[in-house]
XYZ file of C-alpha atoms in Angstrom:
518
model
C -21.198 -33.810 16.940
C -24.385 -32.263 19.016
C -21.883 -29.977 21.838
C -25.682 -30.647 24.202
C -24.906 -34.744 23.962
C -22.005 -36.954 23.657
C -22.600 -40.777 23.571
C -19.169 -42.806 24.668
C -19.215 -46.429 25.191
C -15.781 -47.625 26.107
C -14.578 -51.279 25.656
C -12.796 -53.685 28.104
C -13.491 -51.163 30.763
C -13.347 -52.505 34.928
C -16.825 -53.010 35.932
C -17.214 -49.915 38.487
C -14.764 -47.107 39.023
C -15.144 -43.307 38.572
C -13.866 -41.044 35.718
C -9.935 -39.725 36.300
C -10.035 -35.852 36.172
C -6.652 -35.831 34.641
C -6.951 -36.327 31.299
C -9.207 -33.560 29.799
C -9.139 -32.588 26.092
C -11.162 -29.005 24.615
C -13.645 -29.326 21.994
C -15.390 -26.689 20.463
C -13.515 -24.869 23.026
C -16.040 -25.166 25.434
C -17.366 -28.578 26.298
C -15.145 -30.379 28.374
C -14.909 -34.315 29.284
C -13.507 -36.891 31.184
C -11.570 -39.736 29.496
C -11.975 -43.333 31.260
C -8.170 -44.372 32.293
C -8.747 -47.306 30.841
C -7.855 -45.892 27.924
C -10.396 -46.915 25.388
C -11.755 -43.860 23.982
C -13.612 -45.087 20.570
C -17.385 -44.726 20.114
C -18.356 -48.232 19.300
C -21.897 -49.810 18.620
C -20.502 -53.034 20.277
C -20.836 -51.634 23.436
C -24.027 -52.447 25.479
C -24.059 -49.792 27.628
C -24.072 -46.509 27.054
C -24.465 -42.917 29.392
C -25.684 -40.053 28.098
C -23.517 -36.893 29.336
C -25.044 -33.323 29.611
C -23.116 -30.558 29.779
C -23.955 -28.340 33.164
C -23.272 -25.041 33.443
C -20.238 -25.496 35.121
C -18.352 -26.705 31.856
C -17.656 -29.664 33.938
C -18.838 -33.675 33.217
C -18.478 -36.340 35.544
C -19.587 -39.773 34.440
C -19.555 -43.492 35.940
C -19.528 -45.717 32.736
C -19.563 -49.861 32.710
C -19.118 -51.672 30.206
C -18.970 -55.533 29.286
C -16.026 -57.150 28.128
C -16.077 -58.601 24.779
C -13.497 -59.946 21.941
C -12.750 -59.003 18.623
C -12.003 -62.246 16.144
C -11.975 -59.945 12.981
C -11.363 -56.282 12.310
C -13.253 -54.008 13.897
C -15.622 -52.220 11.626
C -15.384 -48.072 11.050
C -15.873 -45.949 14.029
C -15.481 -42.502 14.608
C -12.420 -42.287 17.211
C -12.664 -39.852 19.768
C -9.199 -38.676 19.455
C -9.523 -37.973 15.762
C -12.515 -36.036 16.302
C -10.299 -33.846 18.534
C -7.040 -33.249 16.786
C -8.984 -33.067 13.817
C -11.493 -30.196 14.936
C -7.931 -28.707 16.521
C -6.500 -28.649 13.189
C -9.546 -27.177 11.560
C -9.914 -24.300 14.019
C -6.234 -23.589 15.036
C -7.896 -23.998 18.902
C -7.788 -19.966 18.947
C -10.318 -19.450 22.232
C -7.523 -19.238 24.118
C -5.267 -16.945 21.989
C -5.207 -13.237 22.324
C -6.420 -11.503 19.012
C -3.326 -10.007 18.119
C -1.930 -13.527 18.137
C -4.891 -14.919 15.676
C -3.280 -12.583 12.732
C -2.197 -14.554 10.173
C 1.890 -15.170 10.729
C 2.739 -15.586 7.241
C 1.601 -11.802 6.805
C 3.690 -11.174 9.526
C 6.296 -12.196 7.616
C 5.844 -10.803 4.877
C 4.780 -7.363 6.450
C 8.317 -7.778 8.069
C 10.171 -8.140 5.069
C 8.393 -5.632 3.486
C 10.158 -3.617 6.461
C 13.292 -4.523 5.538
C 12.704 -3.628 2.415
C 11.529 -0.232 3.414
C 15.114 -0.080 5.228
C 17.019 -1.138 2.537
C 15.600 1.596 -0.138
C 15.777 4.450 2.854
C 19.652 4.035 2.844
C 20.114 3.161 -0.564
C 18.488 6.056 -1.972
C 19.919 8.580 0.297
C 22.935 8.946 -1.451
C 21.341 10.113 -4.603
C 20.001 13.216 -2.612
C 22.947 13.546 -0.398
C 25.049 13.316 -3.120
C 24.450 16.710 -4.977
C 25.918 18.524 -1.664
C 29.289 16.098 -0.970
C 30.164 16.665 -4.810
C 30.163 20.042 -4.308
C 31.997 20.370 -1.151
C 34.406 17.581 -2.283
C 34.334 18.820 -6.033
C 33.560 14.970 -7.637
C 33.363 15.135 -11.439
C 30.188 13.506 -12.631
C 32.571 10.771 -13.342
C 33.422 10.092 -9.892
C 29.958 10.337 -8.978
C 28.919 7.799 -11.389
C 31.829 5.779 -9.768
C 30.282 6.490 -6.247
C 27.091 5.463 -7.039
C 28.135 2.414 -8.817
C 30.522 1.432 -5.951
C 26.922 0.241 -3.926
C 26.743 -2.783 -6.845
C 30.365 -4.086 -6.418
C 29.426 -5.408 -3.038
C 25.730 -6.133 -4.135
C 27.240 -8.156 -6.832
C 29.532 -10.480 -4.763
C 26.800 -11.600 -2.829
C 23.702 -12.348 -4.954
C 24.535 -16.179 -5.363
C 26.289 -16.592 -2.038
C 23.468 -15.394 -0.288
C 21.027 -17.801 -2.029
C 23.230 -20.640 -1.594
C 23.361 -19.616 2.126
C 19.861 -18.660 2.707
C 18.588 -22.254 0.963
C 20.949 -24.153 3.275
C 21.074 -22.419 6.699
C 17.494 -20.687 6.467
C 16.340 -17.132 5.584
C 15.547 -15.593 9.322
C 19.424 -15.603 9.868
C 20.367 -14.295 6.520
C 18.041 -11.661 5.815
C 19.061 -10.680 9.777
C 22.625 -10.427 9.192
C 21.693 -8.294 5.959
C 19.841 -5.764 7.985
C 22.564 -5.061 10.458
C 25.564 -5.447 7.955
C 23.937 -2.346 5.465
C 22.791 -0.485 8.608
C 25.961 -0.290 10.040
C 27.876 0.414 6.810
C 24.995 3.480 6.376
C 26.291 4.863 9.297
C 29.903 4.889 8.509
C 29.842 6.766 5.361
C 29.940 10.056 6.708
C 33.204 9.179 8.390
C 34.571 7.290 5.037
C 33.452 10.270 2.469
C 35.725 12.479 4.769
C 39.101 10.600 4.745
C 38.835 9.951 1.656
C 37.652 8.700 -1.655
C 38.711 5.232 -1.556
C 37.444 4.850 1.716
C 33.880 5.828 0.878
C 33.877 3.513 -2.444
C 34.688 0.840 0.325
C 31.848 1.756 2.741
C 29.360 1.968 0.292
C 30.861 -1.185 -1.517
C 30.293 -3.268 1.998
C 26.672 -1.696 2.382
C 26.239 -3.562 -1.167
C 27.748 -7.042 0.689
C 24.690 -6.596 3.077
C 21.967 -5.261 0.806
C 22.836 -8.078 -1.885
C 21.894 -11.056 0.498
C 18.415 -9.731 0.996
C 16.624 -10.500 -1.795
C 17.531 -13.856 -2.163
C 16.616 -14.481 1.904
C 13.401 -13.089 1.646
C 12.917 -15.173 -1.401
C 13.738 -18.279 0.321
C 11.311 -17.459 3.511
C 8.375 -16.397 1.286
C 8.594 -19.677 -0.474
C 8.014 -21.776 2.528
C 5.632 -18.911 3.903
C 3.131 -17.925 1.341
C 0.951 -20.542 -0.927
C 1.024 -20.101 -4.504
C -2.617 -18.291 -4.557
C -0.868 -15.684 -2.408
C 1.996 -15.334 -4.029
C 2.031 -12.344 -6.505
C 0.161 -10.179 -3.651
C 2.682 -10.581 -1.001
C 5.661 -10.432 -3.347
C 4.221 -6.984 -4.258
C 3.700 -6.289 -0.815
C 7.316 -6.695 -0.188
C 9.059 -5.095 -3.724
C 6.572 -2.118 -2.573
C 8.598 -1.748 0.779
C 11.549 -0.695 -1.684
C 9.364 1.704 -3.243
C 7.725 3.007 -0.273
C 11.560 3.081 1.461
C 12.385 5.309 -1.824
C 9.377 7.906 -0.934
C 10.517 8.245 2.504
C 14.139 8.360 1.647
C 13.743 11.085 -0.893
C 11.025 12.637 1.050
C 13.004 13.097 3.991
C 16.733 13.406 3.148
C 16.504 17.188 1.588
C 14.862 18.170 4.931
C 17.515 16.528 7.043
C 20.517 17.627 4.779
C 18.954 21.295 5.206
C 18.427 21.532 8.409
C 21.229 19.222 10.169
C 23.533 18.780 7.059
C 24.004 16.168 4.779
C 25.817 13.357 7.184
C 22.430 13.573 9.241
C 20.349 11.411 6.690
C 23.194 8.176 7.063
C 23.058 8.756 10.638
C 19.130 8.562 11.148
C 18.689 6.337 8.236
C 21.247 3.663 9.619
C 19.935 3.548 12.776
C 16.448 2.601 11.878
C 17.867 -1.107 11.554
C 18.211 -1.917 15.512
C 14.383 -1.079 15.643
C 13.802 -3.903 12.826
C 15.968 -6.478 14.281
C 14.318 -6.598 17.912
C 10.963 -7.103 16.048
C 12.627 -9.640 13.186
C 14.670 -11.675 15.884
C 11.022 -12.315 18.120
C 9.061 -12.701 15.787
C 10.345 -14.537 12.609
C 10.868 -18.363 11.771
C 12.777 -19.377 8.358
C 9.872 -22.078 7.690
C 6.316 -22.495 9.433
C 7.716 -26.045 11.108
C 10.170 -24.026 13.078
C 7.368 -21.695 14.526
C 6.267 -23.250 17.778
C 3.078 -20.525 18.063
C 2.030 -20.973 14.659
C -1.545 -22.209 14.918
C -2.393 -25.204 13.901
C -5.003 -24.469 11.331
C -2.461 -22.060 9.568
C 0.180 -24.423 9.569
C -1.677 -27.092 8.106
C -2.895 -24.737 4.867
C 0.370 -23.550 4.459
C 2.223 -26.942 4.728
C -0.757 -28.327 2.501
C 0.144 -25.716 -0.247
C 3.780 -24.917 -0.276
C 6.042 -27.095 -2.068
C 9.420 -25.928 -0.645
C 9.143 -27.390 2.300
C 12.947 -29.816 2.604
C 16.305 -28.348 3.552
C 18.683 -27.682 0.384
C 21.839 -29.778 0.753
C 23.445 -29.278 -2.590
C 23.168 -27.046 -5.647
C 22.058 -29.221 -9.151
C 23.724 -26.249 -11.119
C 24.273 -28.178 -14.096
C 20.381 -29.004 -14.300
C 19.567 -25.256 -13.038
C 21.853 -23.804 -16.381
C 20.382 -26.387 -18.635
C 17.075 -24.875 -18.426
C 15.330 -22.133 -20.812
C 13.332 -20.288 -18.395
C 16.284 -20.313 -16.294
C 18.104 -18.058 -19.219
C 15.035 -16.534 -19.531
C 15.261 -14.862 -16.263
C 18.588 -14.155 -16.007
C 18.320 -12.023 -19.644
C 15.153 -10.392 -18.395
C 16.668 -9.601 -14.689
C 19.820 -7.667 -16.442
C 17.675 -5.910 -19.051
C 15.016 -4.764 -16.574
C 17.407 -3.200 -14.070
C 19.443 -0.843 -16.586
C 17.020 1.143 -16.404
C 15.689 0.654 -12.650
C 18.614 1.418 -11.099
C 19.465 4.189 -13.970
C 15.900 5.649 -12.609
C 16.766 4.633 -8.990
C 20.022 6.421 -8.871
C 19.858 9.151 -11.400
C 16.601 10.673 -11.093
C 17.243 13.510 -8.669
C 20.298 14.558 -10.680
C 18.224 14.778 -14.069
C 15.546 16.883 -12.121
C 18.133 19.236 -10.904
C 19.979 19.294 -13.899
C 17.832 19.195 -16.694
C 14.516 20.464 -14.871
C 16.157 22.747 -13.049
C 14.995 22.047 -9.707
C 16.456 23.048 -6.611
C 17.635 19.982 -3.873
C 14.417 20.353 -1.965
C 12.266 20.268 -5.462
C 14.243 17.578 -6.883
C 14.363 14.998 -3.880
C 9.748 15.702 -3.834
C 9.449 15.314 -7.472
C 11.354 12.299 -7.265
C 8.645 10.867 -4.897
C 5.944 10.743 -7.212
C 7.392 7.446 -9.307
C 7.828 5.947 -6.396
C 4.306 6.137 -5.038
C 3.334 5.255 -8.243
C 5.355 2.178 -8.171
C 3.950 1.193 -4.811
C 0.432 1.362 -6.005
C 0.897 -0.425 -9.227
C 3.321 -2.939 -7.546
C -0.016 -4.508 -5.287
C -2.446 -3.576 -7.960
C -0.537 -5.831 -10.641
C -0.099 -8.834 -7.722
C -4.170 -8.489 -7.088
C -4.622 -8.255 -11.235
C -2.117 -11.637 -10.831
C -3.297 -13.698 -8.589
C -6.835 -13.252 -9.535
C -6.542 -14.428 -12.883
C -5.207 -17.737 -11.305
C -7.694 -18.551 -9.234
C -9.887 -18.261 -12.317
C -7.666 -20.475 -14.235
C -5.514 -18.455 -16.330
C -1.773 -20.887 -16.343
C 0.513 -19.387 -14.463
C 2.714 -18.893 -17.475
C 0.462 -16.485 -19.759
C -0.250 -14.347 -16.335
C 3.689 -14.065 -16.120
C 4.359 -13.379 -19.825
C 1.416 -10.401 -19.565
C 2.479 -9.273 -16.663
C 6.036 -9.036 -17.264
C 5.322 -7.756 -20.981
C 3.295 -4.610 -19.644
C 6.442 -4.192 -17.097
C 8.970 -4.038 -20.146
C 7.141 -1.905 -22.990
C 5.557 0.204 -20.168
C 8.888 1.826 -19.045
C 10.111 1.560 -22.744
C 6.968 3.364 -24.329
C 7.365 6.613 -21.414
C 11.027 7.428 -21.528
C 10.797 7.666 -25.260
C 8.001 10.799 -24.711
C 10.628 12.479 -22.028
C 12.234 13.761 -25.191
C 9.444 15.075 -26.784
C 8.065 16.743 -23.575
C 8.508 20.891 -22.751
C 7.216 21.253 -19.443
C 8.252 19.982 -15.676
C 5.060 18.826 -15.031
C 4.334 16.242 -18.425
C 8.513 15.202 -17.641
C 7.675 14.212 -13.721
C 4.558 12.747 -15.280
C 5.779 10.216 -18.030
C 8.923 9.617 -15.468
C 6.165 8.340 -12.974
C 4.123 6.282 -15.757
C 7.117 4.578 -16.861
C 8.292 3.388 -13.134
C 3.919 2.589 -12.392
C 4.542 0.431 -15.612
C 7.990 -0.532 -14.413
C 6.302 -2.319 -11.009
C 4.004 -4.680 -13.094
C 7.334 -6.514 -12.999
C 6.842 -8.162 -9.815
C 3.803 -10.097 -10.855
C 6.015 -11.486 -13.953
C 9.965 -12.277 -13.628
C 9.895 -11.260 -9.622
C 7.319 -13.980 -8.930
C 8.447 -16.792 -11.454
C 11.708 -17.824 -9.163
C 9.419 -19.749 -7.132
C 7.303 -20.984 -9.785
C 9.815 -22.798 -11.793
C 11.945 -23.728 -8.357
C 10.540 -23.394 -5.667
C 12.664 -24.991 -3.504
C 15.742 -23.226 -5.068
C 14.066 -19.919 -4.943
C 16.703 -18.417 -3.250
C 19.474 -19.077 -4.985
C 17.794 -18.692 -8.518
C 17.008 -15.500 -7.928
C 20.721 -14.509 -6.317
C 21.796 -15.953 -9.686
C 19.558 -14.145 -11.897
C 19.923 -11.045 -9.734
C 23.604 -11.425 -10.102
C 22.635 -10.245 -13.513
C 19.929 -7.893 -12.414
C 23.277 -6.203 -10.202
C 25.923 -6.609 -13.045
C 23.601 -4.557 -14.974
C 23.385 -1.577 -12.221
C 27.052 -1.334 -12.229
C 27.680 -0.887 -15.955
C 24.126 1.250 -16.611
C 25.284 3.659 -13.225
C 28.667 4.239 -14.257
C 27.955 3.524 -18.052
C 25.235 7.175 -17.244
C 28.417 8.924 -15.650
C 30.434 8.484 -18.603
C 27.614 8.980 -21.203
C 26.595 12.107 -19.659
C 29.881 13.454 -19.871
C 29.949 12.828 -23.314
C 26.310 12.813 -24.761
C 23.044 13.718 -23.305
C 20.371 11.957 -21.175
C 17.820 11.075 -24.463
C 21.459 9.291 -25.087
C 20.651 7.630 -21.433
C 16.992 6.627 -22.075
C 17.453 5.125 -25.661
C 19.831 2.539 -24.194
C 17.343 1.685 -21.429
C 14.445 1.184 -24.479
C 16.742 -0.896 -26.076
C 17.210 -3.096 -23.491
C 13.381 -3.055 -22.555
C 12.480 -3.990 -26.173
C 15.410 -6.888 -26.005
C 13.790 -8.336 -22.809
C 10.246 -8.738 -23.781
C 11.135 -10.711 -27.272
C 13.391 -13.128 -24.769
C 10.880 -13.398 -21.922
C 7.720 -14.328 -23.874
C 9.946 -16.748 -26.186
C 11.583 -18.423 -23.346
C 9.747 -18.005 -20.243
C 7.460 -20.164 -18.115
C 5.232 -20.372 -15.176
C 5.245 -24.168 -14.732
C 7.710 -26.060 -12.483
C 11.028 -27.299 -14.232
C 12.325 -27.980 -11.071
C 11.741 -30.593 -7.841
């Protein structure tokens, strides 16, 4: 359409009156016209009078049009239709000359840049107990028993609430649930201070409700990225987000020996819990469960995601019978418990093996427990790019999972075997960092596949295969305790490379990347 010259011709039109100013519609932002109140606005070569209108520098077009009156004994033929010309150069464009920059940023990455806040969160307060834990057993004198039993109190809550908070995330939306998460964990970080000192059995409570809160986060964020991000962008902004854990890890272990030194070791649940109230005012503004609840999304975003996204109706019941029936189903639910033995072993344990069997000191052990973690990060959005790349250049979906997923499983496997053989700090914090770099590959394989084999049960297949994912923290946390006690850590790690080896025969026999599941 020339934006110099616009040709109307309007049909069944009185013979003189002027333009209405009322009804005005942007195009191209700029050009402005008036529409006859008549209300005929189609461009029709029937007409046999036309007006050429010029736009003036004012931005303003004032026209007198006349037409003849004529009838229509069959159906008209095409035309282009004025109002289709608008709402469909609206939907193209988003109309964004009237939006302040900050607004044109794509909202589905502000979604996912929020969760991968959470996330953040969620690994900051999770992880600070591994640091501050080395000072409360000594001034509480815990066996490593009971601190196997402390750590693995976290995944008794975590546990309970893996399906629940699917099921409740699918049905009532993920803003609210993932919401709820964030304030139930941050408030249960701040009480542990207060539980560790009357008592034992209070603290295994604290830290069993910070689990509750934790566990419904995964499965919420799963549920909003599914009706967020298309499938092309999938593996990048899951990576995006499982890097917030890592990333929260860093900070948490980063941070927590300076605060323990310097204000003691309740300081680090105090600050850490905290952080939460800052997320929520941002989460609670800015954050719809699904792009049709968003009244500022713009319309050209809306209309790629909505094009793209297949998990777009409310879930009103659960086809469980259907979900269990299914291979890949299994599939992930094997792989999920196998993979995080030895994640949360790592997650949990690794300042305590530093200190113990590196002999670092709290400071030394908390930094050189970093380095995995950074190395996750990276590797976690370098796999999703690697991903999602080899799908847009037509790779299926299920080889890029089975490779992906593969590299996460013999990775990890492959370096912990070498910690045994290795006589130096430096090669031990080295293979302990290649193993959780390998470890993160993950997220472009069994991480990403919830929503490719149902996406519109995303969030409660992965609180079901997580349930496995958490069942497996609890046994491989305390399981350490006891065998630690008893054995020695190559003891530990050959368990963990058991398990690794187990999940990648199950995964590539089993798994797929196509959709089972309407």
């Amino acid at each position: 359409m020339n934006a110099r010259a616009l040709v109307i011709s309007f049909c069944s039109a009185p013979k003189n009156h002027h333009v209405s100013p009322k009804r005005t519609f942007n195009l191209h932002r700029r050009l402005k016209f008036q529409v006859c109140p008549c209300g005929s606005n189609d461009l029709h070569p029937g007409n046999p009078r036309i007006v050429l209108i010029r736009r003036i520098k004012s931005g303003k077009v004032w026209a007198d049009v006349k037409s003849d009156r004529y009838e229509i004994t069959e159906s008209p033929p095409e035309t282009v239709k004025l109002n289709e010309v608008l709402f469909a150069d609206d939907d193209v464009s988003g109309d964004v000359g009237d939006v302040a920059w900050w607004e044109q940023f794509p909202k589905r990455w502000v979604i996912v840049i929020l969760c991968f806040s959470a996330f953040l969160l969620c690994n900051m307060d999770r992880v600070n107990m591994s640091i501050a834990i080395l000072p409360m057993a000594s001034e509480f004198h815990w066996s490593p028993t009971t601190v196997g039993l402390i750590q693995s109190s976290f995944f008794w809550g975590y546990l309970l609430t893996q399906i629940a908070g699917g099921i409740w995330a699918d049905t009532v939306g993920g803003k609210f649930v993932l919401g709820f998460g964030v304030v139930w964990w941050s408030v249960a970080t701040i009480l542990t201070p207060v539980a560790a000192k009357l008592g034992l059995p209070y603290l295994l409570v604290v830290r069993a409700f910070m689990g509750v809160g934790e566990g419904v986060a995964m499965p919420a964020m799963n549920n909003i990225l599914s009706k967020w991000v298309p499938v092309s962008e999938r593996s990048r902004s899951l990576a995006l987000v499982y890097s917030g854990m890592y990333l929260g890890s860093v900070t948490g272990l980063a941070f927590s020996p300076m605060l323990i030194h310097k204000f003691g070791w309740p300081s680090v649940f105090y600050s850490f819990g905290s952080l939460g109230t800052v997320w929520l005012a941002l989460w609670i503004n800015k954050a719809h469960s699904s792009p049709l609840e968003d009244p500022k999304l713009l319309p050209g975003e809306k209309k790629m995601i909505l094009g793209d996204c297949k998990s777009k109706e409310p879930v009103k019941s659960i086809p469980w019978k259907l979900l269990l029936s299914k291979p890949p189903v299994w599939a992930l639910i094997v792989c999920h418990f196998c993979h995080n033995w030895g994640t949360f072993i790592i997650l949990t344990w690794m300042p305590t093996y530093y200190h113990q069997v590196l002999k670092f000191n709290l400071t030394e052990s908390g930094l050189f427990a970093v380095f995995p973690w950074l190395t996750m990060a990276f590797c976690a959005n370098f796999g999703g790019w690697i991903a999602d790349t080899l799908v847009s250049k037509g790779v299926s979906v299920t080889k890029v999972r089975k490779i992906m997923q593969t590299i996460g499983f013999l990775g990890p496997a492959f370096f912990l075997t070498q910690l045994s053989h290795v006589d130096s700090p430096a090669m031990a914090v080295l293979c302990m960092a290649c193993s959780q770099g390998t470890d993160a590959f993950s997220q472009s394989g069994l991480y990403s596949n919830h929503q490719d084999i149902a996406p519109r049960y995303s969030g409660v297949l992965l609180g079901l295969s997580n349930t496995a994912g958490v069942l497996a923290g609890v046994l491989g946390t305390a399981a350490t305790g006891y065998i630690l006690q008893h054995g020695s850590w190559d003891n530990v790690f050959e368990v963990s490379v058991g398990l690794y080896l187990v999940g990648t025969v199950v995964w590539n026999l089993f798994a797929s990347g196509e959709k089972i599941l309407d």
